[in-house]
Short mmCIF file of C-alpha atoms and ligand atoms in Angstrom, two decimals:
data_model
loop_
_atom_site.label_atom_id
_atom_site.label_comp_id
_atom_site.label_asym_id
_atom_site.label_seq_id
_atom_site.Cartn_x
_atom_site.Cartn_y
_atom_site.Cartn_z
CA MET A 1 -25.25 4.22 -0.66
CA LEU A 2 -21.96 2.43 -2.29
CA ARG A 3 -23.09 -1.30 -2.03
CA ILE A 4 -19.62 -3.53 -1.48
CA GLY A 5 -18.55 -6.98 -1.24
CA ILE A 6 -14.48 -7.48 0.54
CA ILE A 7 -12.37 -10.56 -1.00
CA GLY A 8 -10.05 -11.58 1.59
CA ILE A 9 -10.78 -11.33 5.43
CA GLY A 10 -7.52 -11.41 6.62
CA ALA A 11 -4.90 -8.15 8.81
CA ILE A 12 -5.92 -5.73 5.84
CA GLY A 13 -9.24 -6.79 5.24
CA GLU A 14 -10.67 -6.41 8.92
CA ARG A 15 -8.97 -3.05 9.64
CA LEU A 16 -10.79 -1.92 6.19
CA LEU A 17 -14.49 -3.61 7.13
CA ASN A 18 -14.53 -1.56 9.97
CA THR A 19 -14.15 1.68 7.94
CA PHE A 20 -16.42 1.14 6.16
CA LEU A 21 -18.96 -0.72 8.89
CA GLN A 22 -18.48 3.36 10.20
CA HIS A 23 -19.52 5.29 6.36
CA GLU A 24 -22.87 6.05 6.36
CA GLU A 25 -22.30 6.52 2.76
CA VAL A 26 -21.06 2.63 2.86
CA GLU A 27 -23.41 -0.64 3.38
CA ILE A 28 -20.95 -4.47 3.30
CA ALA A 29 -22.84 -5.82 0.92
CA GLY A 30 -21.06 -9.50 1.04
CA LEU A 31 -18.17 -10.93 2.54
CA CYS A 32 -15.57 -13.86 1.08
CA ASP A 33 -12.92 -15.24 2.42
CA GLN A 34 -11.75 -18.99 1.43
CA ASN A 35 -11.40 -18.91 5.75
CA GLN A 36 -14.42 -21.07 7.12
CA GLU A 37 -12.92 -20.57 10.58
CA ARG A 38 -12.62 -16.51 9.63
CA LEU A 39 -16.41 -16.73 7.92
CA ASN A 40 -18.11 -17.98 11.00
CA THR A 41 -16.73 -15.32 12.87
CA LEU A 42 -17.70 -12.97 11.09
CA LYS A 43 -20.92 -14.41 10.71
CA SER A 44 -21.41 -13.95 14.73
CA GLN A 45 -19.99 -10.02 14.40
CA LEU A 46 -22.35 -9.81 11.00
CA PRO A 47 -25.74 -12.00 10.39
CA ASP A 48 -27.60 -9.96 7.61
CA VAL A 49 -24.56 -10.04 5.74
CA SER A 50 -24.06 -12.73 2.69
CA LEU A 51 -21.15 -14.91 3.20
CA TYR A 52 -18.68 -16.85 0.84
CA THR A 53 -15.88 -18.96 0.64
CA ASP A 54 -15.54 -19.08 -3.48
CA TYR A 55 -15.59 -14.77 -4.73
CA GLN A 56 -17.33 -16.47 -8.22
CA GLU A 57 -20.70 -16.58 -5.91
CA LEU A 58 -19.76 -12.66 -4.34
CA LEU A 59 -19.80 -11.46 -7.66
CA LYS A 60 -22.90 -12.81 -9.12
CA ASP A 61 -24.65 -10.33 -5.86
CA ASP A 62 -25.92 -6.97 -9.39
CA LYS A 63 -26.47 -5.07 -6.51
CA ILE A 64 -22.56 -5.16 -5.38
CA THR A 65 -21.05 -1.95 -7.27
CA LEU A 66 -17.74 -2.15 -5.61
CA ILE A 67 -15.06 -5.22 -4.09
CA TYR A 68 -12.40 -4.87 -2.77
CA LEU A 69 -9.92 -7.20 -2.86
CA ALA A 70 -6.85 -7.70 0.43
CA VAL A 71 -6.09 -11.45 -0.64
CA PRO A 72 -2.04 -12.15 -1.00
CA PRO A 73 -0.19 -10.45 -3.53
CA LYS A 74 -0.49 -13.71 -5.72
CA TYR A 75 -4.00 -14.18 -6.02
CA HIS A 76 -5.08 -10.53 -6.96
CA HIS A 77 -4.38 -11.15 -10.50
CA GLN A 78 -6.62 -13.56 -11.67
CA ILE A 79 -8.92 -12.56 -9.27
CA ALA A 80 -9.06 -8.94 -10.45
CA LEU A 81 -9.88 -9.80 -13.87
CA ASP A 82 -12.45 -12.18 -12.20
CA ILE A 83 -13.77 -8.72 -10.79
CA ILE A 84 -13.24 -6.10 -13.54
CA SER A 85 -15.21 -9.16 -15.92
CA THR A 86 -17.97 -8.31 -13.92
CA GLY A 87 -17.99 -5.03 -14.30
CA LYS A 88 -17.84 -3.85 -9.97
CA HIS A 89 -15.70 -1.17 -10.11
CA LEU A 90 -12.14 -2.61 -7.54
CA LEU A 91 -10.15 -0.68 -5.17
CA CYS A 92 -7.25 -3.60 -4.43
CA GLU A 93 -4.28 -3.88 -1.99
CA LYS A 94 -1.27 -3.14 -2.62
CA PRO A 95 1.01 -4.38 -4.49
CA LEU A 96 -1.06 -4.66 -7.48
CA ALA A 97 0.45 -7.81 -8.03
CA ASN A 98 3.09 -10.28 -8.04
CA SER A 99 4.73 -9.18 -11.27
CA LEU A 100 4.77 -6.79 -13.94
CA ALA A 101 3.27 -8.44 -16.34
CA GLU A 102 0.54 -9.49 -14.30
CA ALA A 103 0.17 -5.63 -13.03
CA GLU A 104 0.01 -4.64 -16.52
CA GLU A 105 -2.47 -7.02 -17.63
CA MET A 106 -5.15 -5.95 -15.33
CA ALA A 107 -4.24 -2.11 -15.15
CA ASN A 108 -5.23 -2.43 -18.82
CA ALA A 109 -8.39 -4.51 -18.29
CA ALA A 110 -9.76 -1.94 -16.04
CA LYS A 111 -8.73 0.97 -18.04
CA ASN A 112 -11.37 -1.13 -21.26
CA ALA A 113 -13.76 -1.81 -18.50
CA GLY A 114 -14.56 1.55 -18.12
CA ILE A 115 -14.46 1.27 -14.17
CA VAL A 116 -13.05 2.79 -11.31
CA HIS A 117 -10.00 0.81 -10.97
CA ALA A 118 -7.60 1.86 -7.52
CA ILE A 119 -5.22 0.64 -4.56
CA ASN A 120 -4.91 1.46 -1.30
CA PHE A 121 -2.39 2.83 -0.80
CA PRO A 122 -3.41 5.01 3.41
CA MET A 123 -0.56 7.32 3.28
CA VAL A 124 -2.05 9.32 0.42
CA TYR A 125 -5.27 10.17 2.85
CA SER A 126 -3.01 10.87 6.10
CA ASN A 127 -2.41 14.87 7.06
CA VAL A 128 1.33 14.00 7.41
CA PHE A 129 1.70 13.05 4.05
CA HIS A 130 0.80 15.85 2.66
CA LEU A 131 2.80 18.11 4.78
CA TYR A 132 5.92 16.33 3.75
CA ASN A 133 4.67 16.50 0.43
CA GLU A 134 4.21 20.85 0.66
CA LYS A 135 7.85 21.34 2.16
CA ILE A 136 9.41 18.98 -0.02
CA GLN A 137 7.39 21.22 -3.12
CA ASN A 138 7.69 24.98 -1.46
CA GLY A 139 11.39 24.54 -1.29
CA SER A 140 11.17 24.10 2.34
CA ILE A 141 14.15 22.50 2.53
CA GLY A 142 15.48 24.32 -0.65
CA GLU A 143 17.85 22.15 -3.37
CA LEU A 144 17.02 18.66 -3.13
CA LYS A 145 20.36 16.87 -2.94
CA LYS A 146 19.79 12.81 -1.95
CA VAL A 147 16.77 10.54 -0.27
CA GLU A 148 17.50 8.32 2.06
CA VAL A 149 14.96 5.73 2.91
CA ASN A 150 16.06 3.36 5.36
CA PHE A 151 14.04 0.10 6.88
CA GLN A 152 15.23 -1.44 10.08
CA PHE A 153 13.38 -4.49 11.55
CA THR A 154 13.55 -6.64 14.55
CA GLU A 155 11.96 -9.44 13.72
CA TRP A 156 10.70 -10.47 9.76
CA PRO A 157 7.76 -11.53 9.68
CA ARG A 158 7.18 -8.45 13.08
CA HIS A 159 5.01 -11.11 15.71
CA TRP A 160 1.86 -9.37 14.60
CA GLN A 161 2.10 -9.85 11.54
CA GLN A 162 2.51 -14.43 10.75
CA ASN A 163 0.60 -15.60 8.34
CA ASP A 164 2.07 -18.80 5.89
CA TRP A 165 3.19 -15.87 3.43
CA ILE A 166 5.13 -13.09 4.87
CA ALA A 167 8.32 -14.71 5.02
CA GLY A 168 8.03 -16.56 2.02
CA ARG A 169 10.19 -15.12 -0.83
CA GLU A 170 7.22 -15.90 -3.85
CA GLN A 171 4.94 -13.34 -2.84
CA GLY A 172 6.52 -12.43 1.09
CA GLY A 173 8.67 -10.05 2.26
CA PHE A 174 9.64 -6.66 3.36
CA ILE A 175 10.53 -5.23 0.32
CA ARG A 176 7.34 -6.48 -1.63
CA GLU A 177 5.69 -5.39 1.87
CA VAL A 178 6.79 -2.18 2.72
CA ALA A 179 8.20 -0.80 0.07
CA PRO A 180 5.84 -0.28 -2.15
CA HIS A 181 4.20 2.63 0.13
CA TYR A 182 7.86 4.96 -0.54
CA ILE A 183 7.51 4.30 -3.79
CA GLN A 184 4.33 5.39 -4.02
CA MET A 185 5.00 8.87 -1.38
CA LEU A 186 8.47 8.99 -3.32
CA GLN A 187 6.94 9.18 -6.93
CA TYR A 188 3.46 11.08 -6.18
CA ILE A 189 5.91 13.82 -5.07
CA LEU A 190 9.74 13.31 -7.16
CA GLY A 191 8.19 11.45 -10.35
CA ASP A 192 9.09 8.41 -11.69
CA LEU A 193 12.11 6.60 -10.12
CA HIS A 194 14.81 4.71 -11.55
CA VAL A 195 16.82 1.45 -10.07
CA THR A 196 20.85 2.23 -11.52
CA ALA A 197 21.71 -0.84 -8.74
CA SER A 198 20.47 -3.43 -5.51
CA PHE A 199 21.64 -5.98 -3.93
CA PRO A 200 19.03 -7.80 -2.34
CA ASP A 201 20.15 -10.48 0.97
CA TYR A 202 18.54 -13.88 0.91
CA PRO A 203 19.66 -16.34 2.61
CA GLU A 204 20.49 -19.88 1.19
CA ASP A 205 16.81 -21.82 2.17
CA PRO A 206 15.15 -20.70 -1.51
CA ALA A 207 11.53 -20.95 -0.51
CA LYS A 208 13.06 -17.48 2.59
CA CYS A 209 11.88 -13.59 1.87
CA GLU A 210 14.90 -11.56 1.85
CA THR A 211 16.83 -10.20 5.14
CA GLY A 212 18.37 -6.83 3.84
CA PHE A 213 18.65 -5.23 0.54
CA ILE A 214 20.63 -1.81 -1.00
CA SER A 215 19.79 -0.05 -3.77
CA ARG A 216 20.26 2.92 -5.15
CA LEU A 217 18.05 5.02 -7.35
CA GLU A 218 17.97 8.39 -9.16
CA THR A 219 14.36 10.47 -10.06
CA ALA A 220 13.91 11.77 -14.03
CA ASN A 221 16.61 15.16 -12.78
CA GLY A 222 19.17 12.78 -11.58
CA ILE A 223 18.71 13.12 -7.59
CA PRO A 224 20.24 9.96 -6.14
CA VAL A 225 17.94 7.60 -4.13
CA LEU A 226 18.33 5.16 -1.99
CA PHE A 227 16.62 2.53 0.18
CA SER A 228 17.78 -0.37 1.93
CA GLY A 229 16.61 -2.67 4.88
CA ILE A 230 17.30 -4.85 7.48
CA SER A 231 15.69 -7.42 9.44
CA GLY A 232 16.64 -9.39 12.42
CA ILE A 233 18.60 -7.22 15.05
CA GLY A 234 18.04 -5.45 18.31
CA GLN A 235 16.43 -2.56 18.34
CA LYS A 236 12.65 -1.67 17.62
CA GLU A 237 11.11 -1.19 14.27
CA HIS A 238 12.80 2.08 12.21
CA LEU A 239 11.23 3.67 9.47
CA SER A 240 12.67 6.15 7.48
CA CYS A 241 12.53 8.41 4.99
CA LYS A 242 14.51 10.86 4.95
CA VAL A 243 15.05 14.07 2.14
CA TYR A 244 18.02 16.13 1.75
CA GLY A 245 18.08 19.38 1.03
CA GLU A 246 20.52 22.66 -0.08
CA LYS A 247 18.79 24.38 2.96
CA GLY A 248 17.06 21.43 5.78
CA THR A 249 15.96 18.44 5.83
CA ILE A 250 13.47 16.34 6.08
CA ASP A 251 12.48 13.51 7.60
CA LEU A 252 9.04 10.84 7.51
CA VAL A 253 9.15 8.78 10.55
CA ASN A 254 7.46 5.51 11.56
CA TRP A 255 4.23 6.45 8.34
CA SER A 256 3.38 9.98 11.56
CA ILE A 257 6.15 11.72 12.47
CA LEU A 258 7.90 14.72 11.10
CA SER A 259 11.44 16.07 11.67
CA GLU A 260 13.04 19.04 10.12
CA SER A 261 16.51 20.61 10.70
CA LYS A 262 18.04 23.49 9.29
CA LYS A 263 21.03 24.15 9.09
CA ASP A 264 21.77 25.85 12.32
CA THR A 265 18.92 24.09 14.27
CA ASN A 266 18.50 21.19 15.77
CA SER A 267 16.09 18.71 14.07
CA GLU A 268 12.73 19.76 15.07
CA VAL A 269 9.50 17.63 15.53
CA LEU A 270 6.25 19.61 13.33
CA GLU A 271 2.87 19.88 14.32
CA VAL A 272 0.49 18.65 11.97
CA SER A 273 -3.79 18.99 12.58
CA ARG A 274 -5.79 16.08 13.18
CA GLU A 275 -8.67 17.09 11.03
CA LYS A 276 -9.37 14.33 8.98
CA GLU A 277 -8.18 16.29 5.69
CA TYR A 278 -9.33 13.15 2.76
CA ASP A 279 -10.66 10.01 3.50
CA LEU A 280 -10.27 7.20 1.31
CA VAL A 281 -14.24 6.05 0.84
CA TYR A 282 -15.71 9.44 0.45
CA GLU A 283 -12.81 9.67 -2.77
CA LEU A 284 -14.42 6.11 -4.23
CA ILE A 285 -17.77 7.38 -3.63
CA LYS A 286 -16.49 10.99 -5.61
CA SER A 287 -15.02 8.73 -8.33
CA THR A 288 -17.99 6.38 -8.94
CA LYS A 289 -20.55 9.52 -9.17
CA GLY A 290 -17.53 10.71 -12.37
CA GLU A 291 -16.10 13.17 -10.39
CA ILE A 292 -12.99 14.19 -9.80
CA SER A 293 -11.21 12.30 -6.22
CA LEU A 294 -7.22 11.39 -4.82
CA LEU A 295 -7.09 7.79 -5.87
CA VAL A 296 -4.56 5.42 -6.54
CA ASP A 297 -5.19 4.39 -10.10
CA PHE A 298 -4.00 1.41 -11.70
CA ASP A 299 -1.74 3.06 -13.69
CA GLU A 300 0.10 4.41 -10.67
CA GLY A 301 0.41 0.95 -9.73
CA VAL A 302 2.23 -0.66 -12.67
CA LYS A 303 4.78 2.34 -12.04
CA VAL A 304 5.18 1.42 -8.77
CA GLN A 305 5.44 -2.88 -8.96
CA SER A 306 7.90 -1.63 -12.28
CA VAL A 307 10.17 -0.13 -9.52
CA LEU A 308 9.85 -2.81 -7.15
CA GLU A 309 10.43 -5.47 -9.55
CA ASP A 310 13.44 -4.29 -10.28
CA LEU A 311 14.50 -3.76 -5.75
CA LEU A 312 13.98 -6.75 -6.11
CA HIS A 313 15.58 -9.24 -9.24
CA GLN A 314 18.58 -6.44 -10.52
N1 LIG B 1 -2.39 -1.11 2.07
C1 LIG B 1 -1.53 -1.29 3.53
O1 LIG B 1 -1.54 -0.30 4.63
C2 LIG B 1 -1.95 -3.14 3.49
C3 LIG B 1 -1.07 -3.73 4.90
C4 LIG B 1 -1.21 -4.75 5.01
C5 LIG B 1 -1.40 -6.06 4.29
N2 LIG B 1 -1.85 -5.40 2.82
C6 LIG B 1 -1.82 -5.72 1.84
O2 LIG B 1 -2.79 -6.57 1.51
C7 LIG B 1 -2.83 -7.53 1.91
C8 LIG B 1 -3.08 -8.34 2.27
O3 LIG B 1 -2.08 -8.76 3.16
P1 LIG B 1 -2.25 -9.52 4.83
O4 LIG B 1 -1.47 -8.62 5.67
O5 LIG B 1 -4.36 -8.87 5.21
O6 LIG B 1 -2.56 -11.09 4.57
P2 LIG B 1 -4.16 -12.24 5.59
O7 LIG B 1 -2.74 -13.76 5.07
O8 LIG B 1 -3.78 -11.75 6.79
O9 LIG B 1 -4.50 -11.71 4.58
C9 LIG B 1 -6.06 -12.55 3.10
C10 LIG B 1 -6.77 -13.37 2.90
O10 LIG B 1 -7.60 -13.66 2.07
C11 LIG B 1 -7.58 -14.77 2.35
N3 LIG B 1 -7.26 -15.83 1.12
C12 LIG B 1 -7.02 -16.06 0.36
N4 LIG B 1 -7.05 -16.09 0.22
C13 LIG B 1 -8.17 -16.27 -0.93
C14 LIG B 1 -9.37 -16.04 -2.67
N5 LIG B 1 -9.16 -16.79 -3.13
N6 LIG B 1 -10.98 -16.17 -1.83
C15 LIG B 1 -10.88 -15.48 -0.59
N7 LIG B 1 -9.89 -15.19 0.00
C16 LIG B 1 -8.35 -15.86 0.54
C17 LIG B 1 -7.07 -15.92 3.56
O11 LIG B 1 -8.16 -16.95 3.70
C18 LIG B 1 -7.23 -14.42 4.52
O12 LIG B 1 -8.06 -14.34 5.93
C19 LIG B 1 -1.60 -8.35 0.92
O13 LIG B 1 -1.33 -7.78 -0.72
C20 LIG B 1 -0.58 -7.07 1.82
O14 LIG B 1 0.40 -6.94 0.62
C21 LIG B 1 -1.89 -3.98 2.92
#
């Protein structure tokens, strides 16, 4: 049985709490949120679980073996270092940290402590991602020529994701929020990316996040990767990651749709198996037992952070 404590029960914290609650090999041992109102709601749902407003109190529970950390990005670093110092395993939300230096310090501390360290990149556990990877790797679209990642948001923040940090420049914005998923996926498939130029558009108010960006990256063997994004447009949200090969193209649209085209055919939506093949929680359990597992560890998180910071600041 994996005994889990969660710090930060906001939008994503609640989503993973529900995932953990459905897992027969997991027990939720403690929940922490600094917002007492959140805790009051959780108290009525989970009367037997210990609730805390101070994460240091949660960390004193010796029976908890893994902490899932789901607070906003700028608080990851300090809380993660405190978790690591207790020797508990750590699943952290993306992006790993709010700067490259913080991310590196977290990765070094986690490795020195010998704990399981992982980041919640859910696409790694989706069948659509594995089919996408397979199609690119097995030569189905031929030699790769270019990758284009496009983010189009009707508005930012999205109407369902209103909170006090996500529209701010310090730790919010759609580059920080959404680009890490695509950097991680592309680095998994194509190897390390390097930013050669990036042009974020910022509004006059220095507290507000970007409204758009255009960036050029490269893989180690010189394949160009273009990222661009815009918010505040008359269109439904559309996210696309399209790989162009000499024989065909493959496009990952809105996280879940794969469409492939060939030289002489229109693009065709591919069927993706609905049978669940990968599961983050099982992978965490395997890893705590010392078994080989499919996790995105903090070293990969540092690589994602490095590209992310270059998109934001170059
Ligand atoms: N992996 C994904 O697909 C995914 C999706 C959405 C968000 N995220 C990431 O998850 C993290 C949280 O995002 P969110 O949208 O859930 O934010 P949120 O604002 O909805 O929730 C954050 C929660 O953390 C609590 N909190 C803040 N500081 C705390 C502290 N010191 N101690 C205890 N509780 C504290 C807040 O009260 C809030 O309830 C961010 O890093 C975000 O980038 C990841």
